[in-house]
Coordinates of C-alpha atoms and ligand atoms in Angstrom, one line a residue:
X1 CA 0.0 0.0 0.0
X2 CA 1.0 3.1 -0.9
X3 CA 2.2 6.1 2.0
X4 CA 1.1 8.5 -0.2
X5 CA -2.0 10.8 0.8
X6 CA -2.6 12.8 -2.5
X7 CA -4.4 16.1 -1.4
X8 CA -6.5 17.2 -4.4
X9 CA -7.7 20.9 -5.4
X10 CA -10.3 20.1 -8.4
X11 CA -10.4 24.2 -9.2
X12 CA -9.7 25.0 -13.1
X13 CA -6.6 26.3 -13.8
X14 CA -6.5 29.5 -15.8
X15 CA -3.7 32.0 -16.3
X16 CA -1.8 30.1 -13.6
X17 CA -3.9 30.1 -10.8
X18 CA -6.2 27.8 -9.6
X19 CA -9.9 28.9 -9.9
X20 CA -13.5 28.4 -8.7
X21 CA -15.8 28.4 -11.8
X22 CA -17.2 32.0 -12.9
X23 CA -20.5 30.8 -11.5
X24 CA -19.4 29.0 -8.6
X25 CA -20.9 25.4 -9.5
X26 CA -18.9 22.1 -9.1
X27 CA -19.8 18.5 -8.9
X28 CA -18.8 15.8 -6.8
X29 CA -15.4 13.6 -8.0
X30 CA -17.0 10.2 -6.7
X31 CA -13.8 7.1 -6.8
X32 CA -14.8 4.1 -8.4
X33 CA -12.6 2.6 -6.0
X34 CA -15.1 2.5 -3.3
X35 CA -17.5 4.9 -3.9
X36 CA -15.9 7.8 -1.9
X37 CA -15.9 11.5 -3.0
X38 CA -12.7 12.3 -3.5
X39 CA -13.5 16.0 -3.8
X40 CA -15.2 18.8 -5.4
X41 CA -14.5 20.1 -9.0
X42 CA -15.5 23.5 -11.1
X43 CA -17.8 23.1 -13.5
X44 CA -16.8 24.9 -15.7
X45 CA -18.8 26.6 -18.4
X46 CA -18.7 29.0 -21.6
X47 CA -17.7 32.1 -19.1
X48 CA -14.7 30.2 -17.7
X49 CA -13.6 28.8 -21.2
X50 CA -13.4 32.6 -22.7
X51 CA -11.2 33.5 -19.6
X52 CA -9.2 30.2 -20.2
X53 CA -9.0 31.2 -24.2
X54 CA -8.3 34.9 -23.4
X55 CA -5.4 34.0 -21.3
X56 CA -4.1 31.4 -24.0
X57 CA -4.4 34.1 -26.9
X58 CA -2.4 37.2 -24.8
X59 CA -0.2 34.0 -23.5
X60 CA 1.2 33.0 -27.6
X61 CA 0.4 37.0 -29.4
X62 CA 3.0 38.4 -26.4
X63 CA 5.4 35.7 -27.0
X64 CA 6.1 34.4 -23.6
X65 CA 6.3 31.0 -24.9
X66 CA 6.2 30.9 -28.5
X67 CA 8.7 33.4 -29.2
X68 CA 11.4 31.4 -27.4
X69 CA 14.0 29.7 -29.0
X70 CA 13.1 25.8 -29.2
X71 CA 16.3 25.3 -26.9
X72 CA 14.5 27.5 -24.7
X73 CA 11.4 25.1 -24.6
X74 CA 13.0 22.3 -24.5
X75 CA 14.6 23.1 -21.4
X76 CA 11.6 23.7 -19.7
X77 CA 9.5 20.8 -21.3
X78 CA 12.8 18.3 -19.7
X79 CA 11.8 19.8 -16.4
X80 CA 8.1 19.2 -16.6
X81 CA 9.4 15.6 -17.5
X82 CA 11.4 15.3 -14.4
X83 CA 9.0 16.8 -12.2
X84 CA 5.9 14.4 -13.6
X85 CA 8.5 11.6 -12.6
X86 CA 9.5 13.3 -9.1
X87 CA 5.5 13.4 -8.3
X88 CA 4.9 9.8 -10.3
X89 CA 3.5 8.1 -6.8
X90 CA 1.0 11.0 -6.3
X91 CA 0.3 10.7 -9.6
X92 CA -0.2 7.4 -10.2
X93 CA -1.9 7.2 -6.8
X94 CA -4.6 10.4 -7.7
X95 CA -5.3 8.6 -11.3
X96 CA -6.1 4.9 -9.4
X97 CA -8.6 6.5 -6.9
X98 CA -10.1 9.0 -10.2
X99 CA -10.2 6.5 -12.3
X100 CA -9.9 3.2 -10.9
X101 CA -6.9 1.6 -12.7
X102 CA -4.4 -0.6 -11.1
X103 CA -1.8 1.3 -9.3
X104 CA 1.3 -0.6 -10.6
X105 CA 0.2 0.1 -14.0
X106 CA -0.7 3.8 -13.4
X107 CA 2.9 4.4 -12.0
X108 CA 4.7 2.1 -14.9
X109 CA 2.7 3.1 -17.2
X110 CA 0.3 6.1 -17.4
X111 CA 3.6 7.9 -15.7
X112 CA 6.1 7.0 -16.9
X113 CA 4.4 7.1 -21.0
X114 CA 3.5 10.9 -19.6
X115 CA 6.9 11.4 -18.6
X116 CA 8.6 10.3 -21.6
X117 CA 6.1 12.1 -24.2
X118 CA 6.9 15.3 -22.6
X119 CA 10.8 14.4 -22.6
X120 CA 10.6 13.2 -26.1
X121 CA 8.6 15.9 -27.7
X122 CA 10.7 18.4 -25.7
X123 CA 14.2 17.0 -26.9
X124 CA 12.7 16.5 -31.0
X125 CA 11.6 20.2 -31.2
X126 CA 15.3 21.7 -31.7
X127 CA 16.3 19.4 -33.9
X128 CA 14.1 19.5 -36.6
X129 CA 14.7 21.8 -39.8
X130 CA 12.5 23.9 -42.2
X131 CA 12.9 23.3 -45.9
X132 CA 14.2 25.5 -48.9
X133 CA 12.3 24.4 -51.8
X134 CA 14.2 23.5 -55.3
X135 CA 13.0 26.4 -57.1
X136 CA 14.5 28.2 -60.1
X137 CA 17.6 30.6 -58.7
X138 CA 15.8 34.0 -59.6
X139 CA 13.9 33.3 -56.1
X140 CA 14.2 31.5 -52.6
X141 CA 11.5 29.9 -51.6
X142 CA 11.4 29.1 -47.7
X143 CA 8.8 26.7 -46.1
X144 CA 8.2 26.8 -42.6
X145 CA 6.5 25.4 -39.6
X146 CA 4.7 27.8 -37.4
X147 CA 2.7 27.1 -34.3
X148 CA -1.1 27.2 -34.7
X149 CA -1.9 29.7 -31.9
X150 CA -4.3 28.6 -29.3
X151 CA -5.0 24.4 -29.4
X152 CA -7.9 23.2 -27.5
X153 CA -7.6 20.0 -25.8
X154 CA -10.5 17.4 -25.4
X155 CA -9.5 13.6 -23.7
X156 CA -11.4 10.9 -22.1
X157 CA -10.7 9.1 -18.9
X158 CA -9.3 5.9 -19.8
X159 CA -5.4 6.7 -19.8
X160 CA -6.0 10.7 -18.7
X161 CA -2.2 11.4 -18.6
X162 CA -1.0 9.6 -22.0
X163 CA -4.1 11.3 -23.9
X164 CA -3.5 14.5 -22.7
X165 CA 0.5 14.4 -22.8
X166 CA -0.3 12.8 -26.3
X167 CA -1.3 16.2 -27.5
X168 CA -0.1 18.7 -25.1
X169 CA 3.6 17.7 -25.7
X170 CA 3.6 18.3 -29.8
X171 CA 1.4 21.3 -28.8
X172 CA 3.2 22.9 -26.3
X173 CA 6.8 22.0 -27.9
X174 CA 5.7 23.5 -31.1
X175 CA 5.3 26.9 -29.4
X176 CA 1.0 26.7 -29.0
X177 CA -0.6 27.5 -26.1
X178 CA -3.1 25.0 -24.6
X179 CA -6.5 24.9 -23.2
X180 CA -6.9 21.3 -21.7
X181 CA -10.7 20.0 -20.7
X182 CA -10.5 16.9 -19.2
X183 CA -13.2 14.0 -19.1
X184 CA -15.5 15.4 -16.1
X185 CA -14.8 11.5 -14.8
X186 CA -11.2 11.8 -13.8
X187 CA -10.0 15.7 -14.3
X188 CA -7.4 15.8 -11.1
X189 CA -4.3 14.8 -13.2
X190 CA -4.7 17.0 -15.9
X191 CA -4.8 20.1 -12.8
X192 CA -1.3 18.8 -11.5
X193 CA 0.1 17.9 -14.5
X194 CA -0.9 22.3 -15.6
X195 CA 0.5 22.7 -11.7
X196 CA 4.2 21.2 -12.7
X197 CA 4.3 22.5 -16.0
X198 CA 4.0 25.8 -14.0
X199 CA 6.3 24.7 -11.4
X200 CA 8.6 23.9 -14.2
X201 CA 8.9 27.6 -16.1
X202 CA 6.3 27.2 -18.2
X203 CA 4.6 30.8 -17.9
X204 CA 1.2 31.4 -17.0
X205 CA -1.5 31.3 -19.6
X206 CA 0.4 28.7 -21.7
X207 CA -1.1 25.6 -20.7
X208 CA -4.7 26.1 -19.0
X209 CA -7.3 23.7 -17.6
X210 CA -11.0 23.9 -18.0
X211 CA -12.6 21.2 -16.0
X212 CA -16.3 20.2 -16.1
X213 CA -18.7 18.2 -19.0
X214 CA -18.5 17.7 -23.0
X215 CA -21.7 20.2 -23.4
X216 CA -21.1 22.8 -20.7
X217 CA -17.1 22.9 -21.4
X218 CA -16.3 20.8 -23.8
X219 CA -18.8 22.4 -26.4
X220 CA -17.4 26.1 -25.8
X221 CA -14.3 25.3 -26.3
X222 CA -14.4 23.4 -29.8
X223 CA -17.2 26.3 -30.9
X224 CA -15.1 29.0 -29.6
X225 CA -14.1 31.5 -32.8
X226 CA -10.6 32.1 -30.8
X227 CA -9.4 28.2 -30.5
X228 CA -7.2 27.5 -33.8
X229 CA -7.3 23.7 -33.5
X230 CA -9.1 21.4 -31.1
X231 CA -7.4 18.0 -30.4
X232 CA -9.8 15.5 -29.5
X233 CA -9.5 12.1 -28.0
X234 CA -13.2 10.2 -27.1
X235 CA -16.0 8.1 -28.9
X236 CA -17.1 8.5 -32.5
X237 CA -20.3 10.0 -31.8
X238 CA -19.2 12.9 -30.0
X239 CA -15.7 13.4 -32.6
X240 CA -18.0 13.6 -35.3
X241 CA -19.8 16.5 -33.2
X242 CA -16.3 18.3 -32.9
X243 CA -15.8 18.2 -36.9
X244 CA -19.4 19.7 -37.0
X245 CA -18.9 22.5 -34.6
X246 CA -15.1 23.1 -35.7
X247 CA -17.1 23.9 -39.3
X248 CA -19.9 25.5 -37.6
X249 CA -17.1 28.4 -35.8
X250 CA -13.9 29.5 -37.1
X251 CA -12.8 26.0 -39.4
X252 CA -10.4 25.2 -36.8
X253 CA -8.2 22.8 -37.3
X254 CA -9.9 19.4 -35.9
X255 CA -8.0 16.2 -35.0
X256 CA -10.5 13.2 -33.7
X257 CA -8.6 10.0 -32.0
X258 CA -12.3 8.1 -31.5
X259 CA -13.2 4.1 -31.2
X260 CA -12.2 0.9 -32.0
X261 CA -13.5 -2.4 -32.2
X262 CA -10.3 -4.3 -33.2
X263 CA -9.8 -7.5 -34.8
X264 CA -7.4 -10.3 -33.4
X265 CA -6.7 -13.0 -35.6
X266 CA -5.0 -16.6 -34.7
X267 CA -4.3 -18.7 -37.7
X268 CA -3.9 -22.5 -36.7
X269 CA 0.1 -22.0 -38.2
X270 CA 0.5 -19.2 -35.3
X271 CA 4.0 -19.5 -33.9
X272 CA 3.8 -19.4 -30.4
X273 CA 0.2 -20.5 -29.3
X274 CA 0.6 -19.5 -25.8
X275 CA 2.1 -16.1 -26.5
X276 CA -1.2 -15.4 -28.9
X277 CA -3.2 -16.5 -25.9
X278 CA -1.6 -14.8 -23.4
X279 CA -1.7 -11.6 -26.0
X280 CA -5.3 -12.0 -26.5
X281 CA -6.5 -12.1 -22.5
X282 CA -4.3 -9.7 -21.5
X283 CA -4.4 -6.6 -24.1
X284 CA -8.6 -7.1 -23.6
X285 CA -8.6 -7.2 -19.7
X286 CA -5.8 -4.5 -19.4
X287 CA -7.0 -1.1 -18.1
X288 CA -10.5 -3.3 -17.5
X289 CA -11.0 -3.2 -21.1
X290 CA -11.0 0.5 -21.2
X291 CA -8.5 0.9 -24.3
X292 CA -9.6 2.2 -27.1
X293 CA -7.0 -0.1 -29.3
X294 CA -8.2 -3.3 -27.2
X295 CA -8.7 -6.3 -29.5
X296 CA -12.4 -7.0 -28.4
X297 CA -13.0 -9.3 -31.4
X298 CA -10.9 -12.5 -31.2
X299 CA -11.1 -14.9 -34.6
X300 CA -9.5 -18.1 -33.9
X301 CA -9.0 -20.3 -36.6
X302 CA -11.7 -23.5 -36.4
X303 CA -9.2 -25.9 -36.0
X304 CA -7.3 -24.8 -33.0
X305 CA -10.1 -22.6 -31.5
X306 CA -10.9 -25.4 -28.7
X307 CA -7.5 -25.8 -27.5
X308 CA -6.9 -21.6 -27.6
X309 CA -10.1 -21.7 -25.3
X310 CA -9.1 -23.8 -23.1
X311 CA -5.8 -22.3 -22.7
X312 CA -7.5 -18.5 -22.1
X313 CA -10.0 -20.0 -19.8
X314 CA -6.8 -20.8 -17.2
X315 CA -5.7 -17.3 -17.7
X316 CA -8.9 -15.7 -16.8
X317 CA -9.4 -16.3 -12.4
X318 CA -5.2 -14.3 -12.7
X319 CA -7.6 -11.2 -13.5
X320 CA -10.1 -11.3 -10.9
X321 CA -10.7 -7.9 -9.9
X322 CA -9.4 -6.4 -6.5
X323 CA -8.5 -2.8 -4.7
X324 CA -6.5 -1.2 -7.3
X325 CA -4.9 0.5 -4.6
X326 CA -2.7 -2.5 -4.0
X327 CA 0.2 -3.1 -5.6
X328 CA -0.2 -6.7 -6.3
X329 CA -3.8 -5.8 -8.4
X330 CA -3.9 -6.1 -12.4
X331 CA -7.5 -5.6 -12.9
X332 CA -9.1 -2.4 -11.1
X333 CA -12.5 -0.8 -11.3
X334 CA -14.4 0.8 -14.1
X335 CA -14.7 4.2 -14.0
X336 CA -18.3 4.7 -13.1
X337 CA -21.6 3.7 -12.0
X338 CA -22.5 4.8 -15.4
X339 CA -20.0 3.2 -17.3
X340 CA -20.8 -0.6 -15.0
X341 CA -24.1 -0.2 -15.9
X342 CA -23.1 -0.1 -19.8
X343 CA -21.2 -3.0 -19.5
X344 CA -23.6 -4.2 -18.0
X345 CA -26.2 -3.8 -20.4
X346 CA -24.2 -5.4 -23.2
X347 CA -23.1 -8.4 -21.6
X348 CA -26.8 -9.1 -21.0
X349 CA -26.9 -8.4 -25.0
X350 CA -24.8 -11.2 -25.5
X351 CA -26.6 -13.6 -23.1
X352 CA -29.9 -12.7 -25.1
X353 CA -28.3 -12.6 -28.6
X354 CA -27.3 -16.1 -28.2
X355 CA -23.6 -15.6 -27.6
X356 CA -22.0 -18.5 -25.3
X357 CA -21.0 -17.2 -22.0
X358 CA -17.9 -18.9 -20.6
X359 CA -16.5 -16.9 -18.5
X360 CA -17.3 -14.2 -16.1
X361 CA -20.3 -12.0 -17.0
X362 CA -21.2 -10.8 -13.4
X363 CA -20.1 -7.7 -11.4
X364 CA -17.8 -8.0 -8.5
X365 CA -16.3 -6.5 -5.2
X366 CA -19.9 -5.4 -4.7
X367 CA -19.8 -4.4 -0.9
X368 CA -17.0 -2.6 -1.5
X369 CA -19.2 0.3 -3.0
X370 CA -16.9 0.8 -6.2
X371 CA -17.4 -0.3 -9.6
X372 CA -16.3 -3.8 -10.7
X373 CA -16.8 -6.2 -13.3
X374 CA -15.8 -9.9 -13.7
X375 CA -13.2 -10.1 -17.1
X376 CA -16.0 -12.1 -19.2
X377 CA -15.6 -14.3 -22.2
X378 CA -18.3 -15.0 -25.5
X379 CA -17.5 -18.0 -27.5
X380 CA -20.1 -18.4 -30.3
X381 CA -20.4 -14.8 -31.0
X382 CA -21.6 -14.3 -34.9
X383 CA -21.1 -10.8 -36.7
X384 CA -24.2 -9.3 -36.2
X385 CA -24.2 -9.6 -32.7
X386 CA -24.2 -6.2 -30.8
X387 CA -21.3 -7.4 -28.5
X388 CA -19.5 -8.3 -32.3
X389 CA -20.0 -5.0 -33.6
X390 CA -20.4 -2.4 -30.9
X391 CA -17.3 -0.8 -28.9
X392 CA -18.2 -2.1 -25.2
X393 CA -15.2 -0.1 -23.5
X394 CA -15.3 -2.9 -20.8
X395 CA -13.3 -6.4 -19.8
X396 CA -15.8 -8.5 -22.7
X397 CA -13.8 -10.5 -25.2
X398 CA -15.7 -11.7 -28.0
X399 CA -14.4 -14.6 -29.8
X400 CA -15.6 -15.9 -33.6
X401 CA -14.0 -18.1 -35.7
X402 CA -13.2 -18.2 -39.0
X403 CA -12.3 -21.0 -41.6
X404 CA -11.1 -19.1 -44.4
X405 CA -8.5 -16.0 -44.7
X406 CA -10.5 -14.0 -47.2
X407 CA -13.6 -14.4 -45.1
X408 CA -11.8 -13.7 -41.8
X409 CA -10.1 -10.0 -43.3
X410 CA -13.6 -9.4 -44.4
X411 CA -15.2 -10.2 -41.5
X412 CA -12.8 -8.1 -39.9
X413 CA -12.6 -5.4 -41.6
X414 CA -16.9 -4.9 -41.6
X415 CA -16.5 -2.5 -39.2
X416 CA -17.2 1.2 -38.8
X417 CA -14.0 1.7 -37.0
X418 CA -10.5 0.6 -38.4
X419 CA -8.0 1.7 -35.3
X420 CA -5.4 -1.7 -34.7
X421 CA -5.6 -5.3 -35.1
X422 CA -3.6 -8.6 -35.0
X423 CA -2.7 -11.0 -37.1
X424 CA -0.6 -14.2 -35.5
X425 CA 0.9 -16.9 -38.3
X426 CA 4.1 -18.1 -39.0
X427 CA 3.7 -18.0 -42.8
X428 CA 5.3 -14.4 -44.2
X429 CA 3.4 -14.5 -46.9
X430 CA 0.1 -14.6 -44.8
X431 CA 1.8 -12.2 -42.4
X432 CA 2.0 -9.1 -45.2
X433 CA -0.5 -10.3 -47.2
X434 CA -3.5 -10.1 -44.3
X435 CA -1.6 -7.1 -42.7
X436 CA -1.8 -5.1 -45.8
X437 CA -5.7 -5.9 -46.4
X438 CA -6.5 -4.9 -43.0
X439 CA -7.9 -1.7 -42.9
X440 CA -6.1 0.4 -39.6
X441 CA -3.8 2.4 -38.4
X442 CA -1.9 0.2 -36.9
X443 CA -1.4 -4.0 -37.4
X444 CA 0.0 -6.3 -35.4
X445 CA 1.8 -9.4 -36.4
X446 CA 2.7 -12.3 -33.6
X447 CA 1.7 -9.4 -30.4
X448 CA -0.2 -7.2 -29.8
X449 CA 1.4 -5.1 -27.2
X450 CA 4.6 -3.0 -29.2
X451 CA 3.8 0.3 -28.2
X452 CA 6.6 3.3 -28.5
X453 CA 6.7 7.4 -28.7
X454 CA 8.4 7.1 -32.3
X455 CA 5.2 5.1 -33.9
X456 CA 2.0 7.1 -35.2
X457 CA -1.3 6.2 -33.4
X458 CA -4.7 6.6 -34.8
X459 CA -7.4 5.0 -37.0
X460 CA -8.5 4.4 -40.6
X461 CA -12.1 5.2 -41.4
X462 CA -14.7 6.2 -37.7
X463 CA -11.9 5.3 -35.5
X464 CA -10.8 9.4 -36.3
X465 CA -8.7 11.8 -38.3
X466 CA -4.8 12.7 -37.6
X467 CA -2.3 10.9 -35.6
X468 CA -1.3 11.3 -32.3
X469 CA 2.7 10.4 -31.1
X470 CA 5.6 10.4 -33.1
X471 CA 6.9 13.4 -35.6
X472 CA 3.7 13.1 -37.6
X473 CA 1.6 14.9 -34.8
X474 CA 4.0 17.9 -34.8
X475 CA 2.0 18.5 -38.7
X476 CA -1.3 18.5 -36.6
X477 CA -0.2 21.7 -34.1
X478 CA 1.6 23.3 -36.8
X479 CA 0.7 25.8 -40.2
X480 CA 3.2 25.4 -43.1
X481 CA 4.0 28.7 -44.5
X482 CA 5.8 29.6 -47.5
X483 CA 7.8 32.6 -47.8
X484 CA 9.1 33.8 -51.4
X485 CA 12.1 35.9 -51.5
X486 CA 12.9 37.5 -54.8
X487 CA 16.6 37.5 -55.8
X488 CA 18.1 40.0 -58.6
X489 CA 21.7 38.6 -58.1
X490 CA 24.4 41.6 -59.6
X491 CA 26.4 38.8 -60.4
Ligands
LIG501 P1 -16.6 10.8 -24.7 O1 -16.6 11.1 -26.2 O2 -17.8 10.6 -24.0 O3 -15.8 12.0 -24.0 C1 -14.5 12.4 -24.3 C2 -14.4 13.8 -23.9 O4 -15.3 14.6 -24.7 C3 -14.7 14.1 -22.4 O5 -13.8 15.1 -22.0 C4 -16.1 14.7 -22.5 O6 -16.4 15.5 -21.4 C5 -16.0 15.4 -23.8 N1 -17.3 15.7 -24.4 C6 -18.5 14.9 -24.3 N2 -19.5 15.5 -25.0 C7 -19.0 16.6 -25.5 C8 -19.5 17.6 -26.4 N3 -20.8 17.6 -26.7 N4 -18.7 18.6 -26.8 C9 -17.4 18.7 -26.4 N5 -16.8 17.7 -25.6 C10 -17.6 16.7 -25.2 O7 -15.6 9.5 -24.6 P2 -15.2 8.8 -23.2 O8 -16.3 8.0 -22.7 O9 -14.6 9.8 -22.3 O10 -13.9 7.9 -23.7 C11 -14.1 6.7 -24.3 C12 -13.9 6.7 -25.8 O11 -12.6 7.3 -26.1 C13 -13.9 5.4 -26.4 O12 -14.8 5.4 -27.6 C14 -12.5 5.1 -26.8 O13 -12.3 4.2 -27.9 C15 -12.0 6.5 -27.1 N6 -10.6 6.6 -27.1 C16 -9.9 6.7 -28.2 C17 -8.5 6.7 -28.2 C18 -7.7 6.8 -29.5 O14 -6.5 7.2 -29.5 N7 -8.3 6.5 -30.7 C19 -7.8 6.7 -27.0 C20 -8.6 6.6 -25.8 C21 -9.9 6.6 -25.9

């Protein structure tokens, strides 16, 4: 057990300093954990997001930040690294009560990923170049990168550290300034993470937090005529509302990281059975499901699709559900009362549709007052089931199987999103041939679990638009600018 107490202060944070909303309202942070309230936080609304916006606009037109030299951010972006990793027990401690996620995994993970985005992001920005373009000698033709302005920030509450450092980092090292709006379930990171970017040099007004819901803050900010790009990590349905009200304001700039229903698919030829087992329990049970790249839909070949069962059915009692406060736990509690009940409701879906249930399919831990579900199995699950088609966000693995490899990449690729899947065989041929066909962003072949700051991340088709991580989302928080210069050379 932990000896750390966190203390937490759910005001916004605007201009540097922490605020009550304009109007005064908050609601209750309630810990899935056990049910406790953990404390109050501003809701924030409209009034508090101009004030945040304001302070963002003055913060990149005087230059504080952007007008440094990218040696000069870097600096101070390394020392918002080390202090996220000074503070990485807090940390890791405040996201397991917010949110419920294993402790271990909040402090070797969600920290540690924060840590290193920041660090990476920081350390790339002076050491990338502009470009002079191959023109004819009577001109020069310069092409630049310049910061966007002010970039709104929208994340969920499944990995609140990694989606926000996701974007801030590119953002912030790029020379924006930020207005961050947490998800209203798990918004006391994203305040101290704004505290020790402070703490670090960052100046006031450069990275801001509005905390509250979608409509009341979330919707002001991605309207809002003074927001130049809005970065948005969540579900499809409420991305596609960001595109509509980034057209309906000032065209800002709109980048959507949104669902996933991912495909997983063993071949009887895979190389390492146990591995693609292991892979398969573990990437849908991590975080309690909650990942949006989580391979939900398992296709094991026919022929070897009793012994994989088998094999995965030993695995599951390893992921019973306990305190994620201790540091022996690997499967925590959902993040709400709202979200158990949607769980839930689809695991009852797949009872009724017909799917087999074989493991799980309850909730757990119930005295305890917090929100927990057993990690549940369907075999038998067909394509138009809901739980086949339909992002659950919850520990519910659905597994299909297939005969045939053209049937299987169609199968798997009839679905609105297209963010990862897997593909386990030994034959390279298969490998590149199924990899290729499938339509994501990302495919993975024998694992499922590489994962690094230097890949893109992000979806084909519903699953969004842009990529987050890697040089590639430096493009998303950045204009390209062209400047011709006219030469009459004397000689
Ligand atoms: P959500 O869409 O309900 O909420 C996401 C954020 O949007 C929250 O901060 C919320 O307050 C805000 N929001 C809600 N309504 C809004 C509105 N009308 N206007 C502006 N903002 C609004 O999603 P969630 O339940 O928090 O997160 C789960 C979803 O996130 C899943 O679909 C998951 O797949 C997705 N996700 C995707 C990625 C990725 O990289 N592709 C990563 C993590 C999570």
């Amino acid at each position: 057990m932990s000896t750390i107490s966190p203390k937490f202060d759910g005001r916004a944070l605007i201009n540097g300093k922490r605020v009550a909303a304009a109007d005064g309202q908050h609601f209750e942070c309630i810990s899935p954990v056990d049910g406790r309230v953990l404390t109050q936080v501003a809701r924030c609304g409209a009034t508090d997001v101009d004030a945040a916006v304001a302070a963002a606009r003055t913060a990149f037109d005087d230059k504080r930040w952007s007008g440094k030299a990218p040696a000069q951010r870097k600096r101070l972006m390394m020392q918002f690294a080390d202090l996220i990793q000074q503070h990485g027990e807090e940390l890791a401690l405040t996201e397991t009560l917010d949110m419920g996620k294993p402790v271990k995994y909040a402090r070797a993970v969600d920290v540690n990923s924060a840590a290193n985005c920041i660090r990476w992001y920081g350390e790339a920005v002076d050491k990338i170049y502009d470009e002079i373009a191959p023109t004819p000698s009577t001109a020069l033709a310069l092409i630049t990168r310049e910061p966007v302005g002010v970039v709104g920030v929208i994340v969920p509450w499944n990995y609140p550290m990694i989606m926000a450092s996701w974007k801030i980092a590119p953002a912030l090292a790029a020379g924006n300034s930020v207005v961050l709006k947490p998800s209203e379930k798990s918004p006391l990171t994203a305040l101290r993470l704004a505290e020790l970017a402070l703490e670090a040099g960052i100046p006031d007004g450069v990275f801001n937090v509005v905390t509250g819901y979608g409509p009341e803050a979330g919707s002001p900010l991605a309207l809002h005529m003074d927001v130049d790009c809005i970065a948005f990590t969540g579900s499809t349905r409420v991305g596609k509302q960001i595109h509509v009200m980034a057209g309906q304001s000032n065209l800002k700039r709109a980048w959507t990281e949104l669902g996933g229903k991912s495909p997983n698919i063993v071949f009887a030829d895979c190389p390492n059975l146990d591995k693609a087992v292991e892979a398969a329990v573990g990437s849908i049970f991590f975080n309690q499901g909650e990942s949006c790249n989580a391979p939900s839909r398992l296709f094991v070949e026919a022929s070897i699709k009793e012994r994989f069962l088998e094999k995965a059915l030993k695995l599951v009692p390893g992921y019973a559900p306990a305190d994620p406060t201790k540091p022996d736990t690997v499967m925590g509690a959902v993040v709400d009362k709202i979200q158990l009940s949607t769980v839930m409701r689809y695991i009852e879906s797949g009872k009724s549709e017909g799917a087999k249930l074989i493991a799980g399919g309850e909730q757990a831990l119930v005295e305890s007052g917090g929100c927990y579900v057993q990690p549940t199995i369907f075999d038998g699950v067909t394509p138009e089931m809901t739980v086949a088609r339909e992002e659950i966000f919850g520990p519910v693995l659905s597994v299909l199987s297939f005969t045939d490899t053209a049937d299987v990449v169609r199968q798997a690729n009839a679905s609105v999103y297209g963010l990862q899947a897997g593909v386990w065989t030994s034959d390279l041929n298969k490998a590149h041939g199924v990899a290729r066909a499938l339509r994501a962003g990302t495919v993975h072949v024998n694992q499922y679990d590489e994962d690094d700051i230097t890949v893109p991340f992000g979806g084909f088709k519903q699953s969004g638009v842009g990529r987050d991580k890697s040089l590639h989302a430096f493009d998303k928080y950045t204009e390209t600018k062209t400047t011709w210069i006219r030469i009459d050379s004397p000689v």
